[in-house]
Amino acid sequence: MEILKYGSTGYLVELVQSVLKNLNIYTGNIDGILGLQTQSAVINFQKQNNLLVDGIIGQNTWDLLYPYIYGFRKYKIQKGDTLYNISMSNNITVNQLLFANPNINPDNLSIGSNLTIPFGNIVPTDISYVYNILEMNIYSLKKLYPFIFVGSIGKSVMGKEIPYIRIGKGRKEIFYSAAIHANEWITSVVLMKFIEDFSKSYVNNETLFDKNVREIYENTTIYIVPMINPDGVDLVNNNINKNSSAFKNAEIIANNYPDIPFPNGWKANILGVDLNLQFPANWEQARQINFEQGYTKPAPRQYVGIGPLTQIEAINLYNFTLMHKFRLVLSYHTQGEVIYWQYLDYVIPDAEEIGNEFASASGYTLSQTPYESSFAGYKDWFIEKYRRPGYTIEVGSGTNPLPISQFYEIYSKNIGILILGAIL
């Protein structure tokens, strides 16, 4: 981790502010600026942990922050320890210990060896969610829940691996995706938090949305791509070097569209192509509609590209889908609290009935897709190609990017959709 000091900015500062806020040490806003109030909180943290008190977050301070960031810490087994007393003293279950330490013999603990102790929550729900945080969270989830499989659907324009997470072992396959639009990054947090909650419920044999998680795990395989457009997400959240060619090119593109705020209004990939207008489902119609609106060249949004499937992120998503036989797909977007379930006049068995179940669980409106948004989307192509249910879930309300303060309201309304999608 980089050294942070007074005046530092960025997602790492937000991460530290979030940790210190959860520890009741920091009471200010999470703004990504290491100012006087944040520096004072860092000093208090250092004092409490007998560190050099300088208000600078160097390696020693990071080392003591890591358990709160990654969601686990190491514990050296002592004489007389049992898994039960270790779990009780750490306010976790024995099952959590067993899953986080799959090679341990619970009847013969080896004194002096290390245990991984789950520690609080993993996915932060109060900060700007960038690709680096996504990577950190996936590492932690895989560490604590080794039954999760993590892979990649391919790379982004800037060479970032686009991860997918697989949970479950059932014959029925379903697929959830998020953040195909850059300034809709809050949807990544929704899916990552779902992965964490589902995994913890599986370990502890608990329910989610009153449904048996272990039963879902046995009957369904859930595939999740939480951040299809990592370059765009990083651009919106100021996690791209402003001196880089990628940022400068995006800035040039944005200057051609002065009415769209930069970078907050950016939906496209880093090359200025809207990834959800890249699929071969009447792409030509989407081209006509968006060209008539003035999006005839790379833009922060609504530029369809020179043809369908010309952008690497869309190609990766397309190919990944072809490799599977998904029963159902959910494509997460913002905003409007609406569920779109149709593509043209295709009649998909069970689609409306499932959509009504989603609407009932969330309080969202089940609606027909507006004409101007009816073509070349991922959900549209999936329905056309497979004749199976596909849904665009528009979460939250307001102006994109939605503030992270909406997260818990959004999540509480969508946990039912995410669970029902796996069983209907």
Coordinates of C-alpha atoms in Angstrom, one line a residue:
M1 CA 0.0 0.0 0.0
E2 CA 1.2 3.5 -0.7
I3 CA 2.1 5.9 2.2
L4 CA -0.7 8.3 3.0
K5 CA -0.2 11.6 4.8
Y6 CA -1.8 15.0 5.2
G7 CA -3.1 16.1 1.8
S8 CA -3.4 12.6 0.3
T9 CA -6.5 11.9 -1.7
G10 CA -8.2 8.9 -3.3
Y11 CA -9.9 5.6 -2.7
L12 CA -7.3 4.5 -0.1
V13 CA -8.1 7.5 2.0
E14 CA -11.8 6.7 1.7
L15 CA -11.0 3.1 2.8
V16 CA -9.1 4.3 5.9
Q17 CA -11.9 6.8 6.7
S18 CA -14.4 4.0 6.5
V19 CA -12.4 1.7 8.8
L20 CA -11.8 4.4 11.4
K21 CA -15.4 5.4 11.2
N22 CA -16.5 1.8 11.9
L23 CA -14.1 1.9 14.9
N24 CA -15.7 5.0 16.2
I25 CA -12.4 6.9 15.8
Y26 CA -13.4 9.1 12.8
T27 CA -16.6 11.1 12.8
G28 CA -16.2 13.1 9.6
N29 CA -17.4 12.6 6.1
I30 CA -15.9 9.9 3.9
D31 CA -14.6 12.2 1.2
G32 CA -11.2 10.7 0.2
I33 CA -9.3 13.7 1.5
L34 CA -6.8 13.2 4.3
G35 CA -7.3 16.5 6.1
L36 CA -6.9 17.6 9.7
Q37 CA -9.9 15.5 11.0
T38 CA -8.8 12.3 9.3
Q39 CA -5.2 12.9 10.4
S40 CA -6.4 13.3 14.0
A41 CA -8.2 10.0 13.7
V42 CA -5.1 8.3 12.4
I43 CA -3.1 9.7 15.3
N44 CA -5.7 8.3 17.7
F45 CA -5.6 4.9 16.0
Q46 CA -1.8 4.9 16.3
K47 CA -1.9 5.8 20.0
Q48 CA -4.4 3.0 20.7
N49 CA -2.1 0.5 19.0
N50 CA 1.2 1.8 20.5
L51 CA 2.5 2.9 17.1
L52 CA 4.7 5.8 16.2
V53 CA 2.4 8.7 16.4
D54 CA 2.9 10.8 13.3
G55 CA -0.5 10.9 11.5
I56 CA 1.1 9.2 8.5
I57 CA -0.2 5.8 7.3
G58 CA 3.0 3.9 6.6
Q59 CA 3.6 0.1 6.6
N60 CA 3.2 -0.4 10.4
T61 CA -0.1 1.5 10.5
W62 CA -1.3 -0.4 7.4
D63 CA -0.4 -3.7 9.0
L64 CA -2.8 -3.0 11.9
L65 CA -5.5 -1.7 9.5
Y66 CA -5.4 -4.7 7.3
P67 CA -7.6 -7.0 9.4
Y68 CA -10.4 -4.4 9.2
I69 CA -9.9 -4.0 5.5
Y70 CA -9.6 -7.6 4.5
G71 CA -12.0 -9.1 7.0
F72 CA -9.7 -11.5 8.7
R73 CA -6.6 -11.8 10.9
K74 CA -4.1 -14.4 12.0
Y75 CA -4.2 -16.1 15.4
K76 CA -1.5 -18.3 16.8
I77 CA -2.9 -21.4 18.5
Q78 CA -2.1 -21.6 22.2
K79 CA -2.1 -24.5 24.6
G80 CA -5.6 -25.3 25.8
D81 CA -7.3 -23.7 22.8
T82 CA -10.3 -25.3 21.2
L83 CA -12.2 -24.2 18.1
Y84 CA -15.2 -23.5 20.4
N85 CA -13.4 -21.1 22.7
I86 CA -11.6 -19.4 19.9
S87 CA -14.9 -18.9 18.1
M88 CA -16.6 -17.6 21.3
S89 CA -13.8 -15.1 22.0
N90 CA -14.0 -13.8 18.5
N91 CA -17.8 -13.7 18.3
I92 CA -17.9 -16.0 15.3
T93 CA -19.2 -19.5 14.7
V94 CA -17.1 -22.7 14.7
N95 CA -18.3 -23.2 11.1
Q96 CA -16.7 -19.9 10.1
L97 CA -13.4 -21.1 11.5
L98 CA -13.7 -24.5 9.8
F99 CA -14.4 -23.0 6.4
A100 CA -11.7 -20.4 6.7
N101 CA -9.2 -23.1 7.7
P102 CA -10.1 -26.1 5.5
N103 CA -6.8 -28.0 6.4
I104 CA -7.2 -27.9 10.1
N105 CA -7.9 -30.9 12.3
P106 CA -10.4 -29.7 14.8
D107 CA -9.6 -32.6 17.2
N108 CA -5.9 -32.0 17.1
L109 CA -5.0 -28.3 17.1
S110 CA -1.3 -27.8 16.5
I111 CA 0.1 -25.3 19.1
G112 CA 2.0 -22.5 17.5
S113 CA 0.3 -22.9 14.1
N114 CA -1.8 -20.0 12.6
L115 CA -5.5 -19.8 12.2
T116 CA -7.4 -17.5 9.9
I117 CA -10.0 -15.6 12.0
P118 CA -12.9 -14.0 10.1
F119 CA -13.1 -10.4 11.2
G120 CA -16.2 -8.3 10.6
N121 CA -17.5 -7.6 7.1
I122 CA -15.5 -7.6 3.9
V123 CA -17.4 -5.5 1.3
P124 CA -17.4 -1.8 2.2
T125 CA -20.7 -0.1 1.6
D126 CA -19.9 3.5 2.3
I127 CA -17.0 4.3 -0.1
S128 CA -16.5 4.8 -3.8
Y129 CA -16.1 1.3 -5.2
V130 CA -13.1 1.1 -7.6
Y131 CA -11.4 -1.9 -9.3
N132 CA -8.7 -2.1 -6.6
I133 CA -11.3 -2.5 -3.9
L134 CA -13.1 -5.1 -6.0
E135 CA -9.8 -7.1 -6.2
M136 CA -9.2 -6.9 -2.5
N137 CA -12.7 -8.0 -1.7
I138 CA -12.6 -11.0 -4.0
Y139 CA -9.3 -12.1 -2.4
S140 CA -10.8 -11.9 1.0
L141 CA -14.0 -13.7 0.0
K142 CA -12.0 -16.5 -1.6
K143 CA -9.8 -16.8 1.5
L144 CA -12.7 -17.1 4.0
Y145 CA -15.1 -19.0 1.7
P146 CA -12.9 -21.5 -0.3
F147 CA -16.0 -23.0 -2.0
I148 CA -16.2 -19.9 -4.1
F149 CA -14.6 -20.2 -7.5
V150 CA -13.1 -17.1 -9.0
G151 CA -12.2 -16.8 -12.7
S152 CA -11.9 -14.2 -15.5
I153 CA -14.1 -13.6 -18.5
G154 CA -11.2 -11.7 -20.1
K155 CA -9.6 -8.3 -20.0
S156 CA -10.7 -4.7 -20.3
V157 CA -9.2 -2.2 -22.8
M158 CA -6.6 -1.2 -20.1
G159 CA -5.7 -4.8 -19.4
K160 CA -7.7 -5.3 -16.2
E161 CA -8.9 -8.9 -15.6
I162 CA -12.7 -8.8 -15.5
P163 CA -13.5 -11.3 -12.7
Y164 CA -16.4 -13.6 -12.3
I165 CA -17.5 -15.5 -9.2
R166 CA -19.2 -18.8 -9.2
I167 CA -21.2 -20.1 -6.2
G168 CA -23.1 -23.3 -6.0
K169 CA -23.0 -26.7 -7.8
G170 CA -26.5 -27.2 -9.1
R171 CA -27.3 -28.1 -12.7
K172 CA -29.4 -24.9 -13.2
E173 CA -27.1 -22.0 -14.2
I174 CA -28.1 -18.4 -13.7
F175 CA -26.1 -15.2 -14.3
Y176 CA -26.0 -11.8 -12.7
S177 CA -23.9 -8.8 -14.0
A178 CA -23.3 -5.2 -12.9
A179 CA -21.6 -2.0 -13.8
I180 CA -21.7 -2.3 -17.6
H181 CA -22.2 1.4 -17.3
A182 CA -19.4 3.2 -15.6
N183 CA -21.4 5.6 -13.4
E184 CA -23.7 2.8 -12.3
W185 CA -20.9 1.4 -10.1
I186 CA -23.1 1.1 -7.0
T187 CA -24.5 -2.0 -8.6
S188 CA -21.1 -3.7 -8.2
V189 CA -21.4 -3.2 -4.4
V190 CA -24.9 -4.8 -4.5
L191 CA -23.6 -8.0 -6.1
M192 CA -20.4 -8.2 -4.0
K193 CA -22.4 -7.8 -0.8
F194 CA -24.8 -10.5 -2.0
I195 CA -21.8 -12.8 -2.6
E196 CA -20.6 -12.1 1.0
D197 CA -24.0 -12.5 2.6
F198 CA -24.8 -15.7 0.6
S199 CA -21.5 -17.2 1.5
K200 CA -21.8 -16.4 5.2
S201 CA -25.3 -17.8 5.3
Y202 CA -24.1 -21.0 3.6
V203 CA -21.4 -21.5 6.1
N204 CA -23.7 -20.9 9.1
N205 CA -26.6 -22.8 7.5
E206 CA -28.8 -19.7 7.7
T207 CA -31.5 -18.4 5.4
L208 CA -31.6 -15.3 3.1
F209 CA -35.0 -13.8 2.2
D210 CA -36.4 -16.8 4.2
K211 CA -34.9 -19.2 1.7
N212 CA -32.6 -22.1 2.5
V213 CA -29.2 -21.0 1.2
R214 CA -27.6 -24.5 1.3
E215 CA -30.5 -25.8 -0.7
I216 CA -30.0 -23.1 -3.3
Y217 CA -26.3 -24.0 -3.4
E218 CA -27.0 -27.6 -4.1
N219 CA -29.6 -26.9 -6.8
T220 CA -28.3 -23.8 -8.6
T221 CA -25.0 -22.5 -9.9
I222 CA -24.8 -18.7 -9.7
Y223 CA -22.3 -16.9 -11.9
I224 CA -21.7 -13.2 -11.1
V225 CA -19.6 -10.6 -13.0
P226 CA -19.7 -7.6 -10.6
M227 CA -17.9 -5.1 -12.7
I228 CA -18.0 -5.5 -16.5
N229 CA -16.6 -2.0 -17.2
P230 CA -13.7 -1.6 -14.7
D231 CA -11.8 1.1 -16.7
G232 CA -15.0 3.3 -16.9
V233 CA -15.7 2.8 -13.2
D234 CA -12.2 3.8 -12.3
L235 CA -12.5 6.9 -14.5
V236 CA -15.8 8.0 -12.8
N237 CA -14.3 7.4 -9.3
N238 CA -11.0 9.3 -10.1
N239 CA -8.9 6.2 -10.0
I240 CA -7.1 6.8 -13.3
N241 CA -3.9 8.8 -13.5
K242 CA -4.8 12.2 -14.9
N243 CA -1.5 12.2 -16.8
S244 CA -2.2 8.9 -18.5
S245 CA -3.1 8.6 -22.2
A246 CA -6.3 6.9 -21.2
F247 CA -7.5 9.7 -19.1
K248 CA -6.4 12.4 -21.6
N249 CA -8.2 10.6 -24.4
A250 CA -11.4 10.3 -22.3
E251 CA -11.1 14.0 -21.5
I252 CA -10.9 14.9 -25.2
I253 CA -14.0 12.8 -25.9
A254 CA -15.9 14.5 -23.0
N255 CA -15.0 18.0 -24.3
N256 CA -17.0 17.2 -27.4
Y257 CA -20.1 16.8 -25.1
P258 CA -19.9 19.8 -22.7
D259 CA -23.5 19.2 -21.4
I260 CA -22.4 15.8 -19.9
P261 CA -20.5 16.3 -16.7
F262 CA -17.0 14.7 -16.6
P263 CA -16.3 12.3 -15.2
N264 CA -19.6 11.7 -13.4
G265 CA -21.7 11.5 -16.5
W266 CA -19.4 8.8 -18.1
K267 CA -21.3 5.6 -18.9
A268 CA -19.1 4.2 -21.7
N269 CA -15.9 2.1 -21.6
I270 CA -12.6 4.0 -21.6
L271 CA -12.8 4.4 -25.4
G272 CA -16.1 6.1 -25.4
V273 CA -18.3 3.2 -26.5
D274 CA -21.5 2.3 -24.6
L275 CA -21.0 -1.4 -23.9
N276 CA -24.7 -2.0 -23.4
L277 CA -25.3 -0.9 -27.1
Q278 CA -22.8 -3.5 -28.4
F279 CA -24.9 -6.6 -28.8
P280 CA -26.3 -8.1 -32.0
A281 CA -30.0 -7.5 -31.2
N282 CA -31.1 -5.0 -33.8
W283 CA -27.9 -3.1 -33.4
E284 CA -28.6 -1.1 -36.6
Q285 CA -31.8 0.2 -35.0
A286 CA -29.9 1.3 -31.9
R287 CA -27.4 3.0 -34.2
Q288 CA -30.1 5.0 -36.0
I289 CA -31.7 6.1 -32.7
N290 CA -28.5 7.2 -31.0
F291 CA -27.1 8.8 -34.2
E292 CA -30.2 10.9 -34.5
Q293 CA -29.6 12.1 -30.9
G294 CA -26.1 13.2 -31.9
Y295 CA -24.0 10.4 -30.6
T296 CA -22.2 9.7 -33.9
K297 CA -18.6 9.3 -32.5
P298 CA -17.0 8.2 -29.2
A299 CA -18.9 9.8 -26.3
P300 CA -19.4 9.5 -22.6
R301 CA -22.6 7.6 -23.3
Q302 CA -24.9 6.3 -26.1
Y303 CA -22.3 5.8 -28.8
V304 CA -22.9 2.3 -30.3
G305 CA -19.4 1.9 -31.8
I306 CA -18.6 1.1 -35.5
G307 CA -20.5 -2.2 -35.2
P308 CA -21.7 -4.8 -32.7
L309 CA -19.2 -6.6 -30.6
T310 CA -16.2 -4.4 -31.5
Q311 CA -15.3 -3.6 -27.8
I312 CA -13.3 -6.2 -25.8
E313 CA -15.5 -6.0 -22.7
A314 CA -18.7 -6.7 -24.7
I315 CA -16.9 -9.5 -26.6
N316 CA -15.8 -11.1 -23.4
L317 CA -19.4 -11.0 -21.9
Y318 CA -20.8 -12.4 -25.2
N319 CA -18.4 -15.3 -25.3
F320 CA -18.8 -16.0 -21.6
T321 CA -22.5 -16.3 -22.1
L322 CA -22.1 -18.6 -25.1
M323 CA -20.1 -21.0 -22.9
H324 CA -23.0 -21.5 -20.6
K325 CA -26.7 -22.4 -20.6
F326 CA -28.1 -19.8 -18.4
R327 CA -31.7 -20.3 -17.3
L328 CA -32.1 -16.6 -16.5
V329 CA -30.0 -13.4 -16.5
L330 CA -30.2 -10.3 -14.4
S331 CA -28.4 -7.2 -15.7
Y332 CA -28.1 -4.5 -13.0
H333 CA -28.3 -0.8 -13.8
T334 CA -29.4 2.4 -12.2
Q335 CA -31.9 4.2 -11.8
G336 CA -35.7 4.3 -11.6
E337 CA -36.7 1.3 -9.5
V338 CA -38.1 -0.5 -12.5
I339 CA -37.7 -4.0 -14.0
Y340 CA -37.6 -4.4 -17.8
W341 CA -38.4 -7.9 -18.9
Q342 CA -39.3 -7.8 -22.6
Y343 CA -37.5 -7.6 -25.9
L344 CA -39.7 -6.5 -28.8
D345 CA -42.6 -9.0 -29.1
Y346 CA -40.8 -12.1 -28.1
V347 CA -42.9 -14.3 -25.9
I348 CA -40.7 -16.0 -23.3
P349 CA -42.2 -18.7 -21.1
D350 CA -42.5 -17.8 -17.5
A351 CA -40.8 -14.4 -18.0
E352 CA -43.7 -12.2 -17.0
E353 CA -44.6 -14.4 -14.0
I354 CA -41.0 -14.3 -12.7
G355 CA -40.9 -10.6 -13.3
N356 CA -44.0 -10.2 -11.2
E357 CA -42.3 -12.2 -8.4
F358 CA -39.3 -9.8 -8.6
A359 CA -41.6 -6.8 -8.5
S360 CA -43.5 -8.1 -5.5
A361 CA -40.2 -8.8 -3.6
S362 CA -38.6 -5.5 -4.4
G363 CA -41.5 -3.0 -4.7
Y364 CA -40.2 -2.1 -8.1
T365 CA -42.4 -1.7 -11.2
L366 CA -42.4 -4.4 -13.9
S367 CA -42.4 -2.4 -17.1
Q368 CA -42.0 -2.6 -20.9
T369 CA -38.7 -1.3 -22.1
P370 CA -38.9 2.2 -23.6
Y371 CA -38.6 2.1 -27.4
E372 CA -35.4 4.2 -27.5
S373 CA -33.7 1.7 -25.1
S374 CA -35.1 -1.4 -26.8
F375 CA -32.1 -2.5 -28.9
A376 CA -28.6 -3.8 -28.8
G377 CA -28.5 -4.4 -25.0
Y378 CA -27.1 -7.5 -23.3
K379 CA -30.5 -8.5 -22.0
D380 CA -32.1 -8.0 -25.4
W381 CA -29.5 -10.2 -27.1
F382 CA -29.9 -12.9 -24.4
I383 CA -33.7 -13.0 -24.9
E384 CA -33.3 -13.1 -28.7
K385 CA -30.6 -15.7 -28.7
Y386 CA -31.9 -18.1 -26.1
R387 CA -35.6 -17.4 -25.7
R388 CA -35.2 -17.4 -21.9
P389 CA -36.0 -14.8 -19.2
G390 CA -33.7 -11.8 -19.1
Y391 CA -34.2 -8.7 -16.9
T392 CA -32.7 -5.3 -16.6
I393 CA -33.0 -4.2 -13.0
E394 CA -32.9 -0.4 -12.6
V395 CA -32.1 0.3 -8.9
G396 CA -32.3 3.4 -6.9
S397 CA -33.5 6.9 -7.9
G398 CA -31.9 10.3 -8.4
T399 CA -29.0 11.4 -10.6
N400 CA -26.2 8.9 -11.6
P401 CA -23.9 8.1 -10.1
L402 CA -26.2 7.4 -7.2
P403 CA -24.7 8.2 -3.9
I404 CA -23.4 5.3 -1.8
S405 CA -25.7 6.5 0.9
Q406 CA -28.5 4.8 -1.0
F407 CA -26.8 1.4 -0.8
Y408 CA -28.8 -0.2 2.1
E409 CA -32.1 0.9 0.7
I410 CA -31.2 -0.5 -2.7
Y411 CA -29.8 -3.7 -1.2
S412 CA -32.8 -4.4 1.0
K413 CA -35.1 -4.1 -2.0
N414 CA -33.0 -6.3 -4.2
I415 CA -31.9 -9.2 -1.9
G416 CA -35.3 -10.8 -2.7
I417 CA -34.7 -10.6 -6.5
L418 CA -31.2 -12.0 -6.2
I419 CA -32.5 -15.0 -4.1
L420 CA -35.6 -15.6 -6.2
G421 CA -33.6 -15.5 -9.4
A422 CA -31.7 -18.6 -8.2
I423 CA -34.8 -20.6 -7.4
L424 CA -37.6 -19.6 -9.9

